[in-house]
Amino acid sequence: MNIREEKAYQLLRANTEKYLTLKDEEFDYYFSLLQYKIFPKKSFLLRQGEVCDFEGYIIEGGVAGIHENGEGNQTVVSLMMDDWWVTDIGGWVREEPSYLTFQAMLETSMLLIDRERKEQLYRELPVFERLFRMMGQIKIGAQQRRLVNCLSLTGGELYHQLIAQYPLIEQKFPQYLIASYLGISPEFLSKIRRNMTK
Amino acid sequence: MNIREEKAYQLLRANTEKYLTLKDEEFDYYFSLLQYKIFPKKSFLLRQGEVCDFEGYIIEGGVAGIHENGEGNQTVVSLMMDDWWVTDIGGWVREEPSYLTFQAMLETSMLLIDRERKEQLYRELPVFERLFRMMGQIKIGAQQRRLVNCLSLTGGELYHQLIAQYPLIEQKFPQYLIASYLGISPEFLSKIRRNMTK
C-alpha cells in the first residue's frame, strides 16, 4: 500500500471498530473490494434522478447532499465531511432514482464500493451484514435527533449546535450552504454570526 | 395460534416479505420469540430518558413519538400506525437514554422483542442481520425524504402530502398531534383544512 492507501485503511478500520471488531483477514478482504478515488472540487458524485450505484466513505473533503424541487429551488439536506459515509441508501436498496444530488464542495478523496462488490462482501462474509445493520441503526437515531432539532430549535440554536458538533464545518463549506442546511437565510446566518463575535 | 395471533403472524410475515423471502421455519422461529401485548389508550411504551429495551411491531393502533425539551415544550417527531416498527433504535444499539417518549394514542396491539431475544435471533439465524440491515436502510431513505420535505415544503404542502400518503392518519391521531408533527400551529392546521373543504 502507498501512503494515501495506508491512511485510508487506518481511518476506515477505526470507523468500523466503533461498531464491532473484525479479524484482519475480514477487514483486508473488505478493503480489497474498495476503490480509491479523488473527486475534484465542484464535481458530482451523483445527480438527482440517477440511481445510486455506490457507497462511499470520505477520507478527506466535503460533500453536499442537495435536493431540487419542481420549481428549481435547492435545499441542502446533508453536509458530509471526513469519516462520513455518502450514499442514497434508500434508492440503493430499492434501485430507485435518487432524491438528492451529491456534489464535492472541495477536493474529496473517497473509498467507493459498487452494488455488485457489496453483495459479494455480504455473501462471502456475513459479519458485514451485522456491521452495516448496526451502522444503519445508529444513523437512524442520528437522523431522528436532527429531525427533532429541526422541528424544535430556532435557527440560532441550530447553528450553535452545528458548530459545537462539527467545529470544522465552516472551513469546509461556504456560508450559503450552511444556511440552507439550517433552513435559514444567508442574511440571518450572517446576523447570528455577528452577534456571536460581539 | 388463536385468531389474533394468526392475524399478527400474517401481517408481520407480509411486512418481512417486502424485503426478503424467509423459509417457514426461519419465520416461525422469529415469531416464537415475539411477545403479543396490548397497550391501552394513553399508556406509555417508553418514557424519554429511559433506555429502550424493545423493538415493537404495531399490528393495529397508533403510537406517537414525542420529544420534550428543557423548557417542557413538546414536539411530535413521529406518528406510527398499523404495520410500523416502534423503537428508539439509536439508543437501543448504544444502550443510551431515549430522546423520545412513545405513547399509545389509542388502544394498540403489538408484537415485541427484547434485546436478549433479538441477539439470540441474530445468533441463530444470521439471515435476520440481512433483513434488519435492509429495513434500516429503507428507513434511512424515508427519513431523509421527510427531512427534505420539512426543510423545503410549506405547512400546507406537508399536510396535503401527509394525508395523501397516510389517508387514515386523521382517524388515528388528534389534530393537535398532527399539527405538531407538521411543525405548524393547530390554528394554522384548522385553516388549511377549512380551505380544503371549500
Tab-separated table of C-alpha atoms in Angstrom:
chain	number	residue	atom	x	y	z
A	1	MET	CA	0.000	0.000	0.000
A	2	ASN	CA	1.176	3.523	-0.674
A	3	ILE	CA	0.903	6.271	1.964
A	4	ARG	CA	-2.564	7.534	0.983
A	5	GLU	CA	-3.957	3.983	0.902
A	6	GLU	CA	-2.384	3.289	4.275
A	7	LYS	CA	-4.123	6.382	5.716
A	8	ALA	CA	-7.444	5.355	4.172
A	9	TYR	CA	-7.012	1.856	5.593
A	10	GLN	CA	-6.381	3.161	9.114
A	11	LEU	CA	-9.300	5.624	9.048
A	12	LEU	CA	-11.836	3.149	7.730
A	13	ARG	CA	-10.648	0.482	10.130
A	14	ALA	CA	-11.126	2.869	13.079
A	15	ASN	CA	-14.578	3.812	11.747
A	16	THR	CA	-15.508	0.128	11.575
A	17	GLU	CA	-14.179	-0.695	15.041
A	18	LYS	CA	-16.694	1.747	16.528
A	19	TYR	CA	-19.320	-0.908	15.797
A	20	LEU	CA	-17.584	-4.260	16.030
A	21	THR	CA	-14.204	-5.944	15.942
A	22	LEU	CA	-13.208	-7.621	12.689
A	23	LYS	CA	-10.396	-10.056	12.067
A	24	ASP	CA	-7.530	-8.692	9.961
A	25	GLU	CA	-8.359	-11.028	7.096
A	26	GLU	CA	-12.024	-9.928	7.157
A	27	PHE	CA	-11.168	-6.253	7.049
A	28	ASP	CA	-8.465	-6.817	4.416
A	29	TYR	CA	-10.906	-8.626	2.137
A	30	TYR	CA	-13.381	-5.736	2.543
A	31	PHE	CA	-10.651	-3.184	1.838
A	32	SER	CA	-9.595	-5.081	-1.313
A	33	LEU	CA	-13.090	-4.523	-2.755
A	34	LEU	CA	-12.943	-0.738	-2.312
A	35	GLN	CA	-11.794	1.670	-4.961
A	36	TYR	CA	-9.790	4.818	-4.086
A	37	LYS	CA	-10.993	7.885	-5.972
A	38	ILE	CA	-10.462	11.648	-5.870
A	39	PHE	CA	-13.361	13.909	-6.806
A	40	PRO	CA	-12.233	17.403	-7.875
A	41	LYS	CA	-13.907	20.460	-6.330
A	42	LYS	CA	-17.418	21.068	-7.759
A	43	SER	CA	-17.612	17.616	-9.386
A	44	PHE	CA	-20.698	15.454	-8.988
A	45	LEU	CA	-20.752	12.040	-7.316
A	46	LEU	CA	-24.411	11.564	-8.228
A	47	ARG	CA	-27.141	13.689	-9.758
A	48	GLN	CA	-30.733	13.720	-8.544
A	49	GLY	CA	-32.789	11.291	-10.648
A	50	GLU	CA	-29.908	8.869	-11.234
A	51	VAL	CA	-29.861	5.522	-9.427
A	52	CYS	CA	-27.070	5.482	-6.843
A	53	ASP	CA	-24.665	2.627	-7.523
A	54	PHE	CA	-22.102	3.272	-4.799
A	55	GLU	CA	-21.491	3.568	-1.122
A	56	GLY	CA	-18.661	5.991	-0.465
A	57	TYR	CA	-16.505	6.669	2.576
A	58	ILE	CA	-14.961	10.150	2.753
A	59	ILE	CA	-11.287	10.048	3.698
A	60	GLU	CA	-10.851	13.797	3.402
A	61	GLY	CA	-13.023	16.501	1.869
A	62	GLY	CA	-16.604	17.696	1.876
A	63	VAL	CA	-19.737	16.644	0.011
A	64	ALA	CA	-23.129	18.357	-0.020
A	65	GLY	CA	-26.403	16.441	-0.497
A	66	ILE	CA	-28.806	18.774	-2.316
A	67	HIS	CA	-32.468	18.348	-3.263
A	68	GLU	CA	-34.061	20.410	-6.028
A	69	ASN	CA	-37.837	20.712	-6.116
A	70	GLY	CA	-40.088	21.074	-9.172
A	71	GLU	CA	-39.657	24.883	-9.145
A	72	GLY	CA	-35.861	24.659	-9.200
A	73	ASN	CA	-35.403	25.643	-5.545
A	74	GLN	CA	-32.495	23.870	-3.897
A	75	THR	CA	-32.319	22.622	-0.308
A	76	VAL	CA	-29.128	21.389	1.307
A	77	VAL	CA	-30.100	18.208	3.119
A	78	SER	CA	-26.707	16.969	4.265
A	79	LEU	CA	-23.155	18.232	4.633
A	80	MET	CA	-20.710	15.350	4.868
A	81	MET	CA	-17.054	15.500	5.816
A	82	ASP	CA	-14.047	13.325	6.692
A	83	ASP	CA	-15.025	9.941	8.135
A	84	TRP	CA	-18.627	10.084	6.810
A	85	TRP	CA	-20.467	7.723	4.510
A	86	VAL	CA	-22.144	9.059	1.372
A	87	THR	CA	-24.879	7.153	-0.402
A	88	ASP	CA	-28.521	7.452	-1.386
A	89	ILE	CA	-29.196	4.412	0.720
A	90	GLY	CA	-32.978	4.098	0.243
A	91	GLY	CA	-32.553	4.382	-3.532
A	92	TRP	CA	-29.586	1.982	-3.476
A	93	VAL	CA	-31.612	-0.750	-1.767
A	94	ARG	CA	-34.714	-0.286	-3.920
A	95	GLU	CA	-32.829	0.666	-7.093
A	96	GLU	CA	-34.890	3.853	-7.364
A	97	PRO	CA	-33.828	7.278	-8.700
A	98	SER	CA	-32.069	9.432	-6.130
A	99	TYR	CA	-33.874	12.243	-4.356
A	100	LEU	CA	-30.554	14.047	-3.928
A	101	THR	CA	-27.551	15.331	-5.841
A	102	PHE	CA	-24.166	14.739	-4.221
A	103	GLN	CA	-21.538	17.341	-5.081
A	104	ALA	CA	-17.955	17.614	-3.820
A	105	MET	CA	-17.638	21.161	-2.462
A	106	LEU	CA	-13.856	20.817	-2.196
A	107	GLU	CA	-11.438	18.185	-3.457
A	108	THR	CA	-12.587	14.959	-1.835
A	109	SER	CA	-10.802	11.615	-1.556
A	110	MET	CA	-13.028	8.601	-1.077
A	111	LEU	CA	-13.239	4.849	-0.924
A	112	LEU	CA	-16.072	3.526	-3.076
A	113	ILE	CA	-17.817	0.199	-3.390
A	114	ASP	CA	-20.413	-0.675	-6.011
A	115	ARG	CA	-23.524	-2.791	-5.606
A	116	GLU	CA	-22.070	-5.973	-7.050
A	117	ARG	CA	-18.987	-5.937	-4.811
A	118	LYS	CA	-21.041	-5.046	-1.767
A	119	GLU	CA	-23.285	-8.064	-2.361
A	120	GLN	CA	-20.166	-10.167	-2.866
A	121	LEU	CA	-18.909	-8.940	0.520
A	122	TYR	CA	-22.187	-9.841	2.244
A	123	ARG	CA	-22.144	-13.269	0.602
A	124	GLU	CA	-18.540	-14.053	1.485
A	125	LEU	CA	-18.513	-12.522	4.974
A	126	PRO	CA	-21.972	-12.239	6.574
A	127	VAL	CA	-20.431	-10.371	9.535
A	128	PHE	CA	-20.694	-7.324	7.256
A	129	GLU	CA	-24.495	-7.673	7.296
A	130	ARG	CA	-24.197	-7.172	11.043
A	131	LEU	CA	-21.797	-4.241	10.688
A	132	PHE	CA	-23.989	-2.365	8.240
A	133	ARG	CA	-27.135	-3.262	10.188
A	134	MET	CA	-25.581	-1.603	13.236
A	135	MET	CA	-24.271	1.381	11.285
A	136	GLY	CA	-27.704	1.911	9.759
A	137	GLN	CA	-29.416	1.784	13.124
A	138	ILE	CA	-27.049	4.380	14.606
A	139	LYS	CA	-27.684	6.546	11.541
A	140	ILE	CA	-31.454	6.297	12.037
A	141	GLY	CA	-31.017	7.533	15.617
A	142	ALA	CA	-28.824	10.444	14.493
A	143	GLN	CA	-31.306	11.418	11.761
A	144	GLN	CA	-34.136	11.296	14.278
A	145	ARG	CA	-32.266	13.702	16.560
A	146	ARG	CA	-31.667	16.007	13.627
A	147	LEU	CA	-35.374	15.919	12.802
A	148	VAL	CA	-36.234	16.718	16.438
A	149	ASN	CA	-33.829	19.644	16.318
A	150	CYS	CA	-35.221	20.912	13.003
A	151	LEU	CA	-38.729	20.820	14.445
A	152	SER	CA	-37.950	22.246	17.882
A	153	LEU	CA	-34.936	24.593	17.752
A	154	THR	CA	-34.572	28.130	16.395
A	155	GLY	CA	-32.134	28.927	13.580
A	156	GLY	CA	-29.669	30.356	16.087
A	157	GLU	CA	-29.813	27.283	18.310
A	158	LEU	CA	-29.349	25.010	15.299
A	159	TYR	CA	-26.273	26.969	14.241
A	160	HIS	CA	-24.671	26.863	17.689
A	161	GLN	CA	-25.306	23.150	17.955
A	162	LEU	CA	-23.875	22.526	14.481
A	163	ILE	CA	-20.570	24.281	15.097
A	164	ALA	CA	-20.246	22.697	18.555
A	165	GLN	CA	-20.672	19.244	16.985
A	166	TYR	CA	-18.641	19.913	13.821
A	167	PRO	CA	-16.078	22.640	14.564
A	168	LEU	CA	-14.513	22.281	11.101
A	169	ILE	CA	-17.712	22.630	9.102
A	170	GLU	CA	-17.224	26.334	8.391
A	171	GLN	CA	-13.800	25.649	6.923
A	172	LYS	CA	-15.279	23.015	4.632
A	173	PHE	CA	-18.449	24.627	3.305
A	174	PRO	CA	-19.453	28.142	2.219
A	175	GLN	CA	-21.944	30.081	4.332
A	176	TYR	CA	-24.827	29.861	1.853
A	177	LEU	CA	-24.755	26.050	2.012
A	178	ILE	CA	-24.678	26.046	5.815
A	179	ALA	CA	-27.604	28.497	5.887
A	180	SER	CA	-29.640	26.273	3.569
A	181	TYR	CA	-28.738	23.211	5.658
A	182	LEU	CA	-30.068	25.006	8.748
A	183	GLY	CA	-33.210	26.126	6.919
A	184	ILE	CA	-32.435	29.837	7.377
A	185	SER	CA	-31.469	32.666	5.017
A	186	PRO	CA	-27.792	33.561	4.444
A	187	GLU	CA	-28.587	37.045	5.805
A	188	PHE	CA	-29.966	35.612	9.034
A	189	LEU	CA	-26.908	33.361	9.391
A	190	SER	CA	-24.622	36.411	8.995
A	191	LYS	CA	-26.592	38.170	11.710
A	192	ILE	CA	-26.265	35.189	14.086
A	193	ARG	CA	-22.514	35.065	13.456
A	194	ARG	CA	-22.089	38.824	14.006
A	195	ASN	CA	-23.933	38.543	17.323
A	196	MET	CA	-21.621	35.698	18.364
A	197	THR	CA	-18.419	37.600	17.794
A	198	LYS	CA	-19.643	40.567	19.845
B	1	MET	CA	-52.497	-19.967	17.344
B	2	ASN	CA	-55.647	-18.070	18.178
B	3	ILE	CA	-57.256	-15.674	15.702
B	4	ARG	CA	-55.421	-12.539	16.842
B	5	GLU	CA	-52.071	-14.310	16.753
B	6	GLU	CA	-52.865	-15.678	13.307
B	7	LYS	CA	-53.589	-12.128	12.100
B	8	ALA	CA	-50.352	-10.832	13.661
B	9	TYR	CA	-48.439	-13.686	12.030
B	10	GLN	CA	-49.836	-12.886	8.580
B	11	LEU	CA	-49.221	-9.145	8.853
B	12	LEU	CA	-45.651	-9.432	10.077
B	13	ARG	CA	-44.868	-12.098	7.514
B	14	ALA	CA	-46.133	-9.818	4.719
B	15	ASN	CA	-44.079	-6.936	6.174
B	16	THR	CA	-40.982	-9.124	6.153
B	17	GLU	CA	-41.526	-10.415	2.622
B	18	LYS	CA	-41.246	-6.847	1.336
B	19	TYR	CA	-37.508	-7.192	1.968
B	20	LEU	CA	-36.636	-10.836	1.502
B	21	THR	CA	-38.112	-14.314	1.428
B	22	LEU	CA	-37.703	-16.422	4.565
B	23	LYS	CA	-38.234	-20.141	4.977
B	24	ASP	CA	-41.256	-21.091	7.097
B	25	GLU	CA	-39.068	-22.460	9.852
B	26	GLU	CA	-36.984	-19.255	9.926
B	27	PHE	CA	-40.029	-17.040	10.236
B	28	ASP	CA	-41.666	-19.377	12.752
B	29	TYR	CA	-38.601	-19.278	14.984
B	30	TYR	CA	-38.595	-15.467	14.804
B	31	PHE	CA	-42.315	-15.340	15.588
B	32	SER	CA	-41.821	-17.638	18.585
B	33	LEU	CA	-39.506	-15.021	20.144
B	34	LEU	CA	-42.096	-12.236	19.917
B	35	GLN	CA	-44.483	-11.328	22.684
B	36	TYR	CA	-48.043	-10.173	21.928
B	37	LYS	CA	-49.108	-7.184	24.007
B	38	ILE	CA	-51.951	-4.690	24.101
B	39	PHE	CA	-51.212	-1.128	25.227
B	40	PRO	CA	-54.318	0.733	26.470
B	41	LYS	CA	-55.066	4.211	25.126
B	42	LYS	CA	-52.757	6.867	26.676
B	43	SER	CA	-50.346	4.293	28.114
B	44	PHE	CA	-46.599	4.687	27.676
B	45	LEU	CA	-44.365	2.225	25.824
B	46	LEU	CA	-41.258	4.185	26.791
B	47	ARG	CA	-40.521	7.490	28.509
B	48	GLN	CA	-37.831	9.915	27.382
B	49	GLY	CA	-34.654	9.280	29.384
B	50	GLU	CA	-35.256	5.532	29.757
B	51	VAL	CA	-33.159	3.077	27.750
B	52	CYS	CA	-35.306	1.379	25.121
B	53	ASP	CA	-35.274	-2.385	25.579
B	54	PHE	CA	-37.690	-3.406	22.835
B	55	GLU	CA	-38.417	-3.352	19.175
B	56	GLY	CA	-42.145	-3.329	18.575
B	57	TYR	CA	-44.300	-4.040	15.538
B	58	ILE	CA	-47.732	-2.387	15.523
B	59	ILE	CA	-50.478	-4.787	14.477
B	60	GLU	CA	-53.241	-2.247	14.977
B	61	GLY	CA	-53.312	1.118	16.708
B	62	GLY	CA	-51.371	4.357	16.845
B	63	VAL	CA	-48.267	5.474	18.728
B	64	ALA	CA	-46.802	8.988	18.943
B	65	GLY	CA	-43.069	9.630	19.402
B	66	ILE	CA	-42.723	12.850	21.394
B	67	HIS	CA	-39.630	14.855	22.400
B	68	GLU	CA	-39.729	17.288	25.312
B	69	ASN	CA	-37.041	19.967	25.511
B	70	GLY	CA	-35.527	21.541	28.642
B	71	GLU	CA	-38.317	24.126	28.812
B	72	GLY	CA	-41.037	21.471	28.757
B	73	ASN	CA	-42.103	22.157	25.166
B	74	GLN	CA	-43.186	19.022	23.351
B	75	THR	CA	-42.573	18.179	19.699
B	76	VAL	CA	-44.241	15.257	17.934
B	77	VAL	CA	-41.465	13.591	15.959
B	78	SER	CA	-43.261	10.506	14.678
B	79	LEU	CA	-46.790	9.179	14.292
B	80	MET	CA	-46.777	5.416	13.845
B	81	MET	CA	-49.666	3.214	12.811
B	82	ASP	CA	-50.561	-0.336	11.750
B	83	ASP	CA	-47.654	-2.190	10.130
B	84	TRP	CA	-44.983	0.189	11.554
B	85	TRP	CA	-41.997	-0.539	13.746
B	86	VAL	CA	-41.548	1.374	17.004
B	87	THR	CA	-38.188	1.603	18.732
B	88	ASP	CA	-35.588	4.141	19.803
B	89	ILE	CA	-33.134	2.409	17.534
B	90	GLY	CA	-30.062	4.585	18.099
B	91	GLY	CA	-30.494	4.300	21.865
B	92	TRP	CA	-31.192	0.570	21.602
B	93	VAL	CA	-27.911	-0.083	19.784
B	94	ARG	CA	-25.824	2.165	22.042
B	95	GLU	CA	-27.805	1.462	25.211
B	96	GLU	CA	-28.287	5.204	25.728
B	97	PRO	CA	-31.300	7.027	27.221
B	98	SER	CA	-34.083	7.671	24.745
B	99	TYR	CA	-34.585	11.079	23.178
B	100	LEU	CA	-38.282	10.304	22.778
B	101	THR	CA	-41.346	9.225	24.701
B	102	PHE	CA	-43.582	6.685	22.961
B	103	GLN	CA	-47.255	6.895	23.897
B	104	ALA	CA	-50.180	4.848	22.569
B	105	MET	CA	-52.742	7.401	21.416
B	106	LEU	CA	-55.391	4.717	21.025
B	107	GLU	CA	-55.506	1.062	22.082
B	108	THR	CA	-52.563	-0.546	20.307
B	109	SER	CA	-51.766	-4.227	19.793
B	110	MET	CA	-48.136	-5.040	19.203
B	111	LEU	CA	-45.528	-7.741	18.843
B	112	LEU	CA	-42.465	-7.022	20.994
B	113	ILE	CA	-38.976	-8.436	21.147
B	114	ASP	CA	-36.381	-7.567	23.786
B	115	ARG	CA	-32.640	-7.117	23.313
B	116	GLU	CA	-31.654	-10.565	24.553
B	117	ARG	CA	-34.053	-12.391	22.259
B	118	LYS	CA	-33.139	-10.214	19.316
B	119	GLU	CA	-29.458	-11.063	19.787
B	120	GLN	CA	-30.450	-14.727	20.108
B	121	LEU	CA	-32.267	-14.412	16.761
B	122	TYR	CA	-29.230	-12.847	15.061
B	123	ARG	CA	-27.013	-15.571	16.507
B	124	GLU	CA	-29.241	-18.473	15.499
B	125	LEU	CA	-30.317	-17.140	12.112
B	126	PRO	CA	-27.925	-14.566	10.598
B	127	VAL	CA	-30.359	-14.004	7.708
B	128	PHE	CA	-32.106	-11.642	10.161
B	129	GLU	CA	-28.992	-9.426	10.196
B	130	ARG	CA	-29.629	-9.035	6.479
B	131	LEU	CA	-33.349	-8.407	6.936
B	132	PHE	CA	-32.864	-5.684	9.544
B	133	ARG	CA	-29.918	-4.206	7.625
B	134	MET	CA	-32.243	-3.784	4.626
B	135	MET	CA	-35.143	-2.493	6.726
B	136	GLY	CA	-32.842	0.048	8.353
B	137	GLN	CA	-31.521	1.276	5.040
B	138	ILE	CA	-35.033	1.773	3.648
B	139	LYS	CA	-35.899	3.651	6.845
B	140	ILE	CA	-32.895	5.955	6.420
B	141	GLY	CA	-34.103	6.810	2.917
B	142	ALA	CA	-37.634	7.524	4.158
B	143	GLN	CA	-36.322	9.716	6.986
B	144	GLN	CA	-34.155	11.609	4.534
B	145	ARG	CA	-37.172	12.339	2.358
B	146	ARG	CA	-39.072	13.531	5.391
B	147	LEU	CA	-36.182	15.834	6.289
B	148	VAL	CA	-36.121	17.211	2.729
B	149	ASN	CA	-39.841	17.865	2.961
B	150	CYS	CA	-39.540	19.538	6.366
B	151	LEU	CA	-36.844	21.827	5.005
B	152	SER	CA	-38.424	22.609	1.640
B	153	LEU	CA	-42.237	22.431	1.820
B	154	THR	CA	-44.776	24.810	3.362
B	155	GLY	CA	-47.079	23.668	6.184
B	156	GLY	CA	-49.947	23.304	3.714
B	157	GLU	CA	-47.899	21.203	1.313
B	158	LEU	CA	-46.696	18.990	4.174
B	159	TYR	CA	-50.289	18.412	5.266
B	160	HIS	CA	-51.504	17.502	1.780
B	161	GLN	CA	-48.627	15.112	1.320
B	162	LEU	CA	-49.230	13.518	4.708
B	163	ILE	CA	-52.891	12.723	4.127
B	164	ALA	CA	-52.170	11.529	0.576
B	165	GLN	CA	-49.575	9.098	1.953
B	166	TYR	CA	-51.495	8.088	5.101
B	167	PRO	CA	-55.233	8.541	4.445
B	168	LEU	CA	-56.128	7.042	7.846
B	169	ILE	CA	-53.871	9.255	9.950
B	170	GLU	CA	-56.623	11.706	10.870
B	171	GLN	CA	-58.763	8.870	12.221
B	172	LYS	CA	-55.880	7.701	14.382
B	173	PHE	CA	-54.491	10.901	15.872
B	174	PRO	CA	-55.989	14.156	17.194
B	175	GLN	CA	-55.397	17.364	15.262
B	176	TYR	CA	-53.008	18.925	17.771
B	177	LEU	CA	-50.593	15.988	17.395
B	178	ILE	CA	-50.739	16.169	13.605
B	179	ALA	CA	-50.101	19.934	13.749
B	180	SER	CA	-47.057	19.420	15.970
B	181	TYR	CA	-45.803	16.645	13.690
B	182	LEU	CA	-46.016	19.064	10.743
B	183	GLY	CA	-44.328	21.844	12.707
B	184	ILE	CA	-47.331	24.178	12.459
B	185	SER	CA	-49.852	25.555	14.954
B	186	PRO	CA	-53.217	23.809	15.484
B	187	GLU	CA	-54.911	27.053	14.346
B	188	PHE	CA	-52.980	27.048	11.071
B	189	LEU	CA	-53.859	23.377	10.509
B	190	SER	CA	-57.564	24.181	11.026
B	191	LYS	CA	-57.267	26.958	8.471
B	192	ILE	CA	-55.615	24.633	5.917
B	193	ARG	CA	-58.366	22.057	6.435
B	194	ARG	CA	-61.143	24.675	6.084
B	195	ASN	CA	-59.640	25.861	2.810
B	196	MET	CA	-59.538	22.265	1.544
B	197	THR	CA	-63.213	21.621	2.127
B	198	LYS	CA	-64.255	24.800	0.307
